[in-house]
Amino acid sequence: PPLLFVANHQFGGLDLSMILAQCIEERGIMPRGLAHPILFQSGSEALGNIGGSNEGLSEFETFGAVMVTPKNYYRLMETGQNALLFP
């Protein structure tokens, strides 16, 4: 069954790399990030488009993140994909 990892912004997300490293290296789990919609805005000023790439994908999408919506969450769980959420 898929897993939902829930963390908080107590450390400003600085612990995200440690959480992901432990999931991947020790458990072989690659959770998909449920990310805030602002990270998917187009244009180089958007937070997710760090390099200003023209490919239409944010840096977050490149690494498997999806926009946080009830529908996207349900799709991940329905297809057996693990998810990571920082509410």
mmCIF file of N, CA, C and O in Angstrom:
data_model
loop_
_atom_site.group_PDB
_atom_site.id
_atom_site.type_symbol
_atom_site.label_atom_id
_atom_site.label_comp_id
_atom_site.label_asym_id
_atom_site.label_seq_id
_atom_site.Cartn_x
_atom_site.Cartn_y
_atom_site.Cartn_z
ATOM 1 N N PRO A 1 0.837 -1.203 0.000
ATOM 2 C CA PRO A 1 0.000 0.000 0.000
ATOM 3 C C PRO A 1 0.874 1.257 0.000
ATOM 4 O O PRO A 1 1.966 1.253 0.556
ATOM 5 N N PRO A 2 0.405 2.320 -0.601
ATOM 6 C CA PRO A 2 1.177 3.558 -0.641
ATOM 7 C C PRO A 2 1.246 4.223 0.734
ATOM 8 O O PRO A 2 0.375 4.013 1.576
ATOM 9 N N LEU A 3 2.291 5.011 0.921
ATOM 10 C CA LEU A 3 2.492 5.723 2.180
ATOM 11 C C LEU A 3 2.370 7.224 1.961
ATOM 12 O O LEU A 3 2.772 7.735 0.923
ATOM 13 N N LEU A 4 1.837 7.918 2.959
ATOM 14 C CA LEU A 4 1.816 9.374 2.957
ATOM 15 C C LEU A 4 2.725 9.834 4.084
ATOM 16 O O LEU A 4 2.458 9.586 5.258
ATOM 17 N N PHE A 5 3.811 10.516 3.727
ATOM 18 C CA PHE A 5 4.728 11.081 4.711
ATOM 19 C C PHE A 5 4.294 12.516 4.957
ATOM 20 O O PHE A 5 4.165 13.293 4.012
ATOM 21 N N VAL A 6 4.078 12.861 6.212
ATOM 22 C CA VAL A 6 3.647 14.214 6.557
ATOM 23 C C VAL A 6 4.677 14.814 7.501
ATOM 24 O O VAL A 6 5.018 14.224 8.521
ATOM 25 N N ALA A 7 5.170 15.981 7.140
ATOM 26 C CA ALA A 7 6.127 16.711 7.974
ATOM 27 C C ALA A 7 5.585 18.134 8.112
ATOM 28 O O ALA A 7 4.525 18.453 7.583
ATOM 29 N N ASN A 8 6.300 18.983 8.826
ATOM 30 C CA ASN A 8 5.837 20.363 8.927
ATOM 31 C C ASN A 8 6.969 21.329 8.631
ATOM 32 O O ASN A 8 8.100 20.932 8.438
ATOM 33 N N HIS A 9 6.638 22.604 8.597
ATOM 34 C CA HIS A 9 7.620 23.629 8.247
ATOM 35 C C HIS A 9 8.348 24.179 9.464
ATOM 36 O O HIS A 9 8.865 25.281 9.420
ATOM 37 N N GLN A 10 8.393 23.407 10.534
ATOM 38 C CA GLN A 10 9.055 23.864 11.746
ATOM 39 C C GLN A 10 10.510 24.260 11.467
ATOM 40 O O GLN A 10 11.011 25.216 12.021
ATOM 41 N N PHE A 11 11.149 23.523 10.576
ATOM 42 C CA PHE A 11 12.538 23.827 10.228
ATOM 43 C C PHE A 11 12.636 24.512 8.868
ATOM 44 O O PHE A 11 13.683 24.515 8.237
ATOM 45 N N GLY A 12 11.533 25.056 8.382
ATOM 46 C CA GLY A 12 11.536 25.749 7.103
ATOM 47 C C GLY A 12 11.790 24.830 5.925
ATOM 48 O O GLY A 12 12.243 25.266 4.882
ATOM 49 N N GLY A 13 11.534 23.559 6.091
ATOM 50 C CA GLY A 13 11.774 22.603 5.018
ATOM 51 C C GLY A 13 13.221 22.196 4.877
ATOM 52 O O GLY A 13 13.582 21.463 3.958
ATOM 53 N N LEU A 14 14.069 22.680 5.791
ATOM 54 C CA LEU A 14 15.494 22.355 5.707
ATOM 55 C C LEU A 14 15.771 20.868 5.925
ATOM 56 O O LEU A 14 16.814 20.360 5.527
ATOM 57 N N ASP A 15 14.836 20.191 6.550
ATOM 58 C CA ASP A 15 15.015 18.766 6.806
ATOM 59 C C ASP A 15 14.531 17.897 5.643
ATOM 60 O O ASP A 15 14.642 16.681 5.684
ATOM 61 N N LEU A 16 14.049 18.525 4.570
ATOM 62 C CA LEU A 16 13.531 17.780 3.432
ATOM 63 C C LEU A 16 14.588 16.848 2.843
ATOM 64 O O LEU A 16 14.308 15.686 2.551
ATOM 65 N N SER A 17 15.805 17.334 2.679
ATOM 66 C CA SER A 17 16.849 16.488 2.086
ATOM 67 C C SER A 17 17.162 15.289 2.965
ATOM 68 O O SER A 17 17.417 14.190 2.458
ATOM 69 N N MET A 18 17.113 15.468 4.276
ATOM 70 C CA MET A 18 17.380 14.336 5.184
ATOM 71 C C MET A 18 16.255 13.311 5.123
ATOM 72 O O MET A 18 16.493 12.106 5.127
ATOM 73 N N ILE A 19 15.017 13.799 5.047
ATOM 74 C CA ILE A 19 13.862 12.902 4.958
ATOM 75 C C ILE A 19 13.936 12.093 3.670
ATOM 76 O O ILE A 19 13.779 10.868 3.674
ATOM 77 N N LEU A 20 14.186 12.782 2.554
ATOM 78 C CA LEU A 20 14.263 12.087 1.273
ATOM 79 C C LEU A 20 15.424 11.105 1.227
ATOM 80 O O LEU A 20 15.287 9.988 0.732
ATOM 81 N N ALA A 21 16.575 11.514 1.739
ATOM 82 C CA ALA A 21 17.737 10.617 1.739
ATOM 83 C C ALA A 21 17.439 9.338 2.514
ATOM 84 O O ALA A 21 17.772 8.239 2.064
ATOM 85 N N GLN A 22 16.816 9.468 3.660
ATOM 86 C CA GLN A 22 16.495 8.289 4.457
ATOM 87 C C GLN A 22 15.479 7.400 3.736
ATOM 88 O O GLN A 22 15.628 6.191 3.712
ATOM 89 N N CYS A 23 14.473 8.009 3.140
ATOM 90 C CA CYS A 23 13.469 7.225 2.405
ATOM 91 C C CYS A 23 14.113 6.457 1.254
ATOM 92 O O CYS A 23 13.865 5.265 1.070
ATOM 93 N N ILE A 24 14.939 7.144 0.482
ATOM 94 C CA ILE A 24 15.530 6.537 -0.711
ATOM 95 C C ILE A 24 16.623 5.535 -0.360
ATOM 96 O O ILE A 24 16.606 4.392 -0.820
ATOM 97 N N GLU A 25 17.579 5.958 0.453
ATOM 98 C CA GLU A 25 18.755 5.126 0.728
ATOM 99 C C GLU A 25 18.469 3.959 1.657
ATOM 100 O O GLU A 25 18.971 2.860 1.451
ATOM 101 N N GLU A 26 17.674 4.184 2.686
ATOM 102 C CA GLU A 26 17.469 3.127 3.673
ATOM 103 C C GLU A 26 16.245 2.271 3.404
ATOM 104 O O GLU A 26 16.183 1.123 3.836
ATOM 105 N N ARG A 27 15.260 2.823 2.701
ATOM 106 C CA ARG A 27 14.009 2.088 2.499
ATOM 107 C C ARG A 27 13.684 1.808 1.040
ATOM 108 O O ARG A 27 12.767 1.054 0.747
ATOM 109 N N GLY A 28 14.405 2.454 0.122
ATOM 110 C CA GLY A 28 14.113 2.283 -1.292
ATOM 111 C C GLY A 28 12.775 2.884 -1.703
ATOM 112 O O GLY A 28 12.154 2.441 -2.659
ATOM 113 N N ILE A 29 12.344 3.906 -0.981
ATOM 114 C CA ILE A 29 11.064 4.570 -1.238
ATOM 115 C C ILE A 29 11.338 5.944 -1.839
ATOM 116 O O ILE A 29 12.100 6.728 -1.286
ATOM 117 N N MET A 30 10.707 6.227 -2.977
ATOM 118 C CA MET A 30 10.835 7.542 -3.601
ATOM 119 C C MET A 30 9.478 8.239 -3.561
ATOM 120 O O MET A 30 8.655 8.049 -4.449
ATOM 121 N N PRO A 31 9.213 9.024 -2.503
ATOM 122 C CA PRO A 31 7.910 9.691 -2.419
ATOM 123 C C PRO A 31 7.800 10.849 -3.399
ATOM 124 O O PRO A 31 8.781 11.531 -3.688
ATOM 125 N N ARG A 32 6.611 11.057 -3.927
ATOM 126 C CA ARG A 32 6.321 12.197 -4.798
ATOM 127 C C ARG A 32 5.900 13.361 -3.914
ATOM 128 O O ARG A 32 5.072 13.204 -3.024
ATOM 129 N N GLY A 33 6.461 14.516 -4.143
ATOM 130 C CA GLY A 33 6.112 15.689 -3.362
ATOM 131 C C GLY A 33 4.785 16.287 -3.799
ATOM 132 O O GLY A 33 4.518 16.409 -4.987
ATOM 133 N N LEU A 34 3.955 16.641 -2.835
ATOM 134 C CA LEU A 34 2.724 17.396 -3.095
ATOM 135 C C LEU A 34 3.078 18.852 -2.812
ATOM 136 O O LEU A 34 3.272 19.240 -1.670
ATOM 137 N N ALA A 35 3.204 19.658 -3.866
ATOM 138 C CA ALA A 35 3.754 21.004 -3.738
ATOM 139 C C ALA A 35 2.707 22.098 -3.933
ATOM 140 O O ALA A 35 1.717 21.921 -4.640
ATOM 141 N N HIS A 36 2.957 23.240 -3.322
ATOM 142 C CA HIS A 36 2.082 24.406 -3.406
ATOM 143 C C HIS A 36 1.962 24.864 -4.866
ATOM 144 O O HIS A 36 2.944 24.855 -5.609
ATOM 145 N N PRO A 37 0.769 25.299 -5.281
ATOM 146 C CA PRO A 37 0.553 25.711 -6.675
ATOM 147 C C PRO A 37 1.499 26.808 -7.175
ATOM 148 O O PRO A 37 1.812 26.850 -8.361
ATOM 149 N N ILE A 38 1.986 27.670 -6.291
ATOM 150 C CA ILE A 38 2.880 28.756 -6.750
ATOM 151 C C ILE A 38 4.155 28.190 -7.380
ATOM 152 O O ILE A 38 4.764 28.821 -8.237
ATOM 153 N N LEU A 39 4.544 27.000 -6.989
ATOM 154 C CA LEU A 39 5.766 26.405 -7.531
ATOM 155 C C LEU A 39 5.608 25.967 -8.981
ATOM 156 O O LEU A 39 6.593 25.631 -9.635
ATOM 157 N N PHE A 40 4.388 25.986 -9.494
ATOM 158 C CA PHE A 40 4.131 25.542 -10.860
ATOM 159 C C PHE A 40 3.789 26.697 -11.800
ATOM 160 O O PHE A 40 3.413 26.474 -12.931
ATOM 161 N N GLN A 41 3.948 27.935 -11.328
ATOM 162 C CA GLN A 41 3.678 29.090 -12.182
ATOM 163 C C GLN A 41 4.732 29.164 -13.272
ATOM 164 O O GLN A 41 5.883 28.800 -13.062
ATOM 165 N N SER A 42 4.343 29.673 -14.420
ATOM 166 C CA SER A 42 5.301 29.810 -15.510
ATOM 167 C C SER A 42 6.092 31.104 -15.346
ATOM 168 O O SER A 42 5.674 32.023 -14.662
ATOM 169 N N GLY A 43 7.223 31.141 -15.977
ATOM 170 C CA GLY A 43 8.066 32.327 -15.936
ATOM 171 C C GLY A 43 9.225 32.142 -14.982
ATOM 172 O O GLY A 43 9.157 31.411 -14.014
ATOM 173 N N SER A 44 10.311 32.830 -15.243
ATOM 174 C CA SER A 44 11.518 32.655 -14.445
ATOM 175 C C SER A 44 11.382 33.218 -13.039
ATOM 176 O O SER A 44 12.194 32.920 -12.177
ATOM 177 N N GLU A 45 10.363 34.067 -12.792
ATOM 178 C CA GLU A 45 10.190 34.612 -11.442
ATOM 179 C C GLU A 45 9.526 33.614 -10.505
ATOM 180 O O GLU A 45 9.519 33.798 -9.297
ATOM 181 N N ALA A 46 8.982 32.549 -11.035
ATOM 182 C CA ALA A 46 8.332 31.541 -10.192
ATOM 183 C C ALA A 46 9.386 30.783 -9.406
ATOM 184 O O ALA A 46 10.472 30.507 -9.901
ATOM 185 N N LEU A 47 9.067 30.461 -8.183
ATOM 186 C CA LEU A 47 10.024 29.771 -7.319
ATOM 187 C C LEU A 47 10.469 28.433 -7.888
ATOM 188 O O LEU A 47 11.605 28.033 -7.719
ATOM 189 N N GLY A 48 9.580 27.730 -8.546
ATOM 190 C CA GLY A 48 9.900 26.407 -9.042
ATOM 191 C C GLY A 48 10.749 26.401 -10.292
ATOM 192 O O GLY A 48 11.348 25.406 -10.636
ATOM 193 N N ASN A 49 10.818 27.504 -10.999
ATOM 194 C CA ASN A 49 11.577 27.562 -12.232
ATOM 195 C C ASN A 49 12.910 28.234 -11.939
ATOM 196 O O ASN A 49 13.224 29.288 -12.469
ATOM 197 N N ILE A 50 13.696 27.611 -11.127
ATOM 198 C CA ILE A 50 14.924 28.192 -10.597
ATOM 199 C C ILE A 50 15.893 28.583 -11.698
ATOM 200 O O ILE A 50 16.465 29.651 -11.696
ATOM 201 N N GLY A 51 16.077 27.710 -12.666
ATOM 202 C CA GLY A 51 17.035 27.984 -13.727
ATOM 203 C C GLY A 51 16.464 28.797 -14.870
ATOM 204 O O GLY A 51 17.172 29.120 -15.807
ATOM 205 N N GLY A 52 15.184 29.142 -14.816
ATOM 206 C CA GLY A 52 14.574 29.883 -15.903
ATOM 207 C C GLY A 52 14.485 29.065 -17.171
ATOM 208 O O GLY A 52 14.568 29.587 -18.271
ATOM 209 N N SER A 53 14.339 27.753 -17.046
ATOM 210 C CA SER A 53 14.315 26.884 -18.219
ATOM 211 C C SER A 53 13.076 27.156 -19.055
ATOM 212 O O SER A 53 12.060 27.611 -18.567
ATOM 213 N N ASN A 54 13.168 26.846 -20.323
ATOM 214 C CA ASN A 54 12.056 27.059 -21.242
ATOM 215 C C ASN A 54 11.311 25.771 -21.529
ATOM 216 O O ASN A 54 10.481 25.731 -22.412
ATOM 217 N N GLU A 55 11.609 24.718 -20.826
ATOM 218 C CA GLU A 55 11.024 23.421 -21.114
ATOM 219 C C GLU A 55 9.610 23.269 -20.583
ATOM 220 O O GLU A 55 8.967 22.279 -20.849
ATOM 221 N N GLY A 56 9.113 24.213 -19.810
ATOM 222 C CA GLY A 56 7.755 24.146 -19.304
ATOM 223 C C GLY A 56 7.614 23.373 -18.002
ATOM 224 O O GLY A 56 6.545 23.325 -17.433
ATOM 225 N N LEU A 57 8.665 22.767 -17.535
ATOM 226 C CA LEU A 57 8.607 22.038 -16.266
ATOM 227 C C LEU A 57 9.372 22.811 -15.208
ATOM 228 O O LEU A 57 10.445 23.336 -15.461
ATOM 229 N N SER A 58 8.816 22.849 -14.003
ATOM 230 C CA SER A 58 9.546 23.454 -12.908
ATOM 231 C C SER A 58 10.591 22.461 -12.420
ATOM 232 O O SER A 58 10.543 21.279 -12.746
ATOM 233 N N GLU A 59 11.538 22.941 -11.653
ATOM 234 C CA GLU A 59 12.550 22.046 -11.069
ATOM 235 C C GLU A 59 11.873 20.987 -10.209
ATOM 236 O O GLU A 59 12.306 19.854 -10.141
ATOM 237 N N PHE A 60 10.780 21.349 -9.580
ATOM 238 C CA PHE A 60 10.076 20.422 -8.707
ATOM 239 C C PHE A 60 9.414 19.299 -9.503
ATOM 240 O O PHE A 60 9.434 18.145 -9.104
ATOM 241 N N GLU A 61 8.840 19.645 -10.649
ATOM 242 C CA GLU A 61 8.219 18.632 -11.507
ATOM 243 C C GLU A 61 9.261 17.668 -12.054
ATOM 244 O O GLU A 61 9.003 16.473 -12.202
ATOM 245 N N THR A 62 10.446 18.178 -12.344
ATOM 246 C CA THR A 62 11.529 17.336 -12.845
ATOM 247 C C THR A 62 11.823 16.215 -11.859
ATOM 248 O O THR A 62 12.157 15.099 -12.256
ATOM 249 N N PHE A 63 11.681 16.503 -10.580
ATOM 250 C CA PHE A 63 11.961 15.508 -9.546
ATOM 251 C C PHE A 63 10.700 14.820 -9.031
ATOM 252 O O PHE A 63 10.703 14.214 -7.970
ATOM 253 N N GLY A 64 9.592 14.940 -9.772
ATOM 254 C CA GLY A 64 8.405 14.160 -9.461
ATOM 255 C C GLY A 64 7.327 14.830 -8.647
ATOM 256 O O GLY A 64 6.338 14.189 -8.296
ATOM 257 N N ALA A 65 7.470 16.108 -8.342
ATOM 258 C CA ALA A 65 6.439 16.788 -7.555
ATOM 259 C C ALA A 65 5.184 17.016 -8.381
ATOM 260 O O ALA A 65 5.250 17.185 -9.600
ATOM 261 N N VAL A 66 4.051 16.999 -7.701
ATOM 262 C CA VAL A 66 2.773 17.324 -8.327
ATOM 263 C C VAL A 66 2.091 18.402 -7.497
ATOM 264 O O VAL A 66 2.353 18.537 -6.305
ATOM 265 N N MET A 67 1.222 19.172 -8.148
ATOM 266 C CA MET A 67 0.498 20.226 -7.441
ATOM 267 C C MET A 67 -0.424 19.591 -6.393
ATOM 268 O O MET A 67 -1.093 18.607 -6.667
ATOM 269 N N VAL A 68 -0.422 20.163 -5.191
ATOM 270 C CA VAL A 68 -1.250 19.607 -4.133
ATOM 271 C C VAL A 68 -2.712 19.970 -4.377
ATOM 272 O O VAL A 68 -3.090 21.133 -4.356
ATOM 273 N N THR A 69 -3.474 18.947 -4.691
ATOM 274 C CA THR A 69 -4.933 19.065 -4.832
ATOM 275 C C THR A 69 -5.505 17.748 -4.318
ATOM 276 O O THR A 69 -4.810 16.722 -4.335
ATOM 277 N N PRO A 70 -6.752 17.750 -3.887
ATOM 278 C CA PRO A 70 -7.352 16.478 -3.463
ATOM 279 C C PRO A 70 -7.313 15.421 -4.576
ATOM 280 O O PRO A 70 -7.040 14.250 -4.330
ATOM 281 N N LYS A 71 -7.557 15.860 -5.796
ATOM 282 C CA LYS A 71 -7.571 14.930 -6.929
ATOM 283 C C LYS A 71 -6.186 14.310 -7.169
ATOM 284 O O LYS A 71 -6.064 13.105 -7.397
ATOM 285 N N ASN A 72 -5.136 15.134 -7.119
ATOM 286 C CA ASN A 72 -3.785 14.614 -7.321
ATOM 287 C C ASN A 72 -3.376 13.668 -6.196
ATOM 288 O O ASN A 72 -2.727 12.647 -6.430
ATOM 289 N N TYR A 73 -3.751 14.020 -4.969
ATOM 290 C CA TYR A 73 -3.460 13.130 -3.846
ATOM 291 C C TYR A 73 -4.141 11.777 -4.060
ATOM 292 O O TYR A 73 -3.523 10.725 -3.907
ATOM 293 N N TYR A 74 -5.401 11.804 -4.429
ATOM 294 C CA TYR A 74 -6.149 10.566 -4.655
ATOM 295 C C TYR A 74 -5.507 9.747 -5.769
ATOM 296 O O TYR A 74 -5.365 8.522 -5.652
ATOM 297 N N ARG A 75 -5.090 10.403 -6.852
ATOM 298 C CA ARG A 75 -4.446 9.686 -7.967
ATOM 299 C C ARG A 75 -3.162 9.003 -7.525
ATOM 300 O O ARG A 75 -2.878 7.877 -7.945
ATOM 301 N N LEU A 76 -2.368 9.684 -6.722
ATOM 302 C CA LEU A 76 -1.134 9.065 -6.234
ATOM 303 C C LEU A 76 -1.437 7.823 -5.402
ATOM 304 O O LEU A 76 -0.821 6.773 -5.583
ATOM 305 N N MET A 77 -2.376 7.948 -4.485
ATOM 306 C CA MET A 77 -2.716 6.807 -3.631
ATOM 307 C C MET A 77 -3.347 5.678 -4.440
ATOM 308 O O MET A 77 -3.037 4.502 -4.236
ATOM 309 N N GLU A 78 -4.198 6.044 -5.378
ATOM 310 C CA GLU A 78 -4.890 5.058 -6.199
ATOM 311 C C GLU A 78 -3.918 4.239 -7.060
ATOM 312 O O GLU A 78 -4.120 3.057 -7.292
ATOM 313 N N THR A 79 -2.834 4.877 -7.493
ATOM 314 C CA THR A 79 -1.853 4.200 -8.340
ATOM 315 C C THR A 79 -0.680 3.630 -7.545
ATOM 316 O O THR A 79 0.313 3.200 -8.115
ATOM 317 N N GLY A 80 -0.788 3.640 -6.212
ATOM 318 C CA GLY A 80 0.224 3.023 -5.368
ATOM 319 C C GLY A 80 1.508 3.807 -5.212
ATOM 320 O O GLY A 80 2.545 3.252 -4.853
ATOM 321 N N GLN A 81 1.460 5.128 -5.461
ATOM 322 C CA GLN A 81 2.661 5.953 -5.333
ATOM 323 C C GLN A 81 2.717 6.593 -3.951
ATOM 324 O O GLN A 81 1.720 7.059 -3.426
ATOM 325 N N ASN A 82 3.897 6.624 -3.370
ATOM 326 C CA ASN A 82 4.098 7.255 -2.064
ATOM 327 C C ASN A 82 4.140 8.773 -2.241
ATOM 328 O O ASN A 82 4.584 9.271 -3.271
ATOM 329 N N ALA A 83 3.700 9.497 -1.208
ATOM 330 C CA ALA A 83 3.645 10.954 -1.303
ATOM 331 C C ALA A 83 4.245 11.596 -0.057
ATOM 332 O O ALA A 83 4.247 11.001 1.032
ATOM 333 N N LEU A 84 4.747 12.817 -0.229
ATOM 334 C CA LEU A 84 5.333 13.603 0.854
ATOM 335 C C LEU A 84 4.615 14.941 0.909
ATOM 336 O O LEU A 84 4.487 15.621 -0.118
ATOM 337 N N LEU A 85 4.131 15.313 2.093
ATOM 338 C CA LEU A 85 3.362 16.550 2.250
ATOM 339 C C LEU A 85 3.890 17.359 3.421
ATOM 340 O O LEU A 85 4.095 16.831 4.514
ATOM 341 N N PHE A 86 4.118 18.644 3.193
ATOM 342 C CA PHE A 86 4.476 19.602 4.228
ATOM 343 C C PHE A 86 3.318 20.591 4.342
ATOM 344 O O PHE A 86 3.344 21.624 3.686
ATOM 345 N N PRO A 87 2.274 20.296 5.158
ATOM 346 C CA PRO A 87 1.123 21.216 5.229
ATOM 347 C C PRO A 87 1.469 22.518 5.940
ATOM 348 O O PRO A 87 2.427 22.612 6.629
#
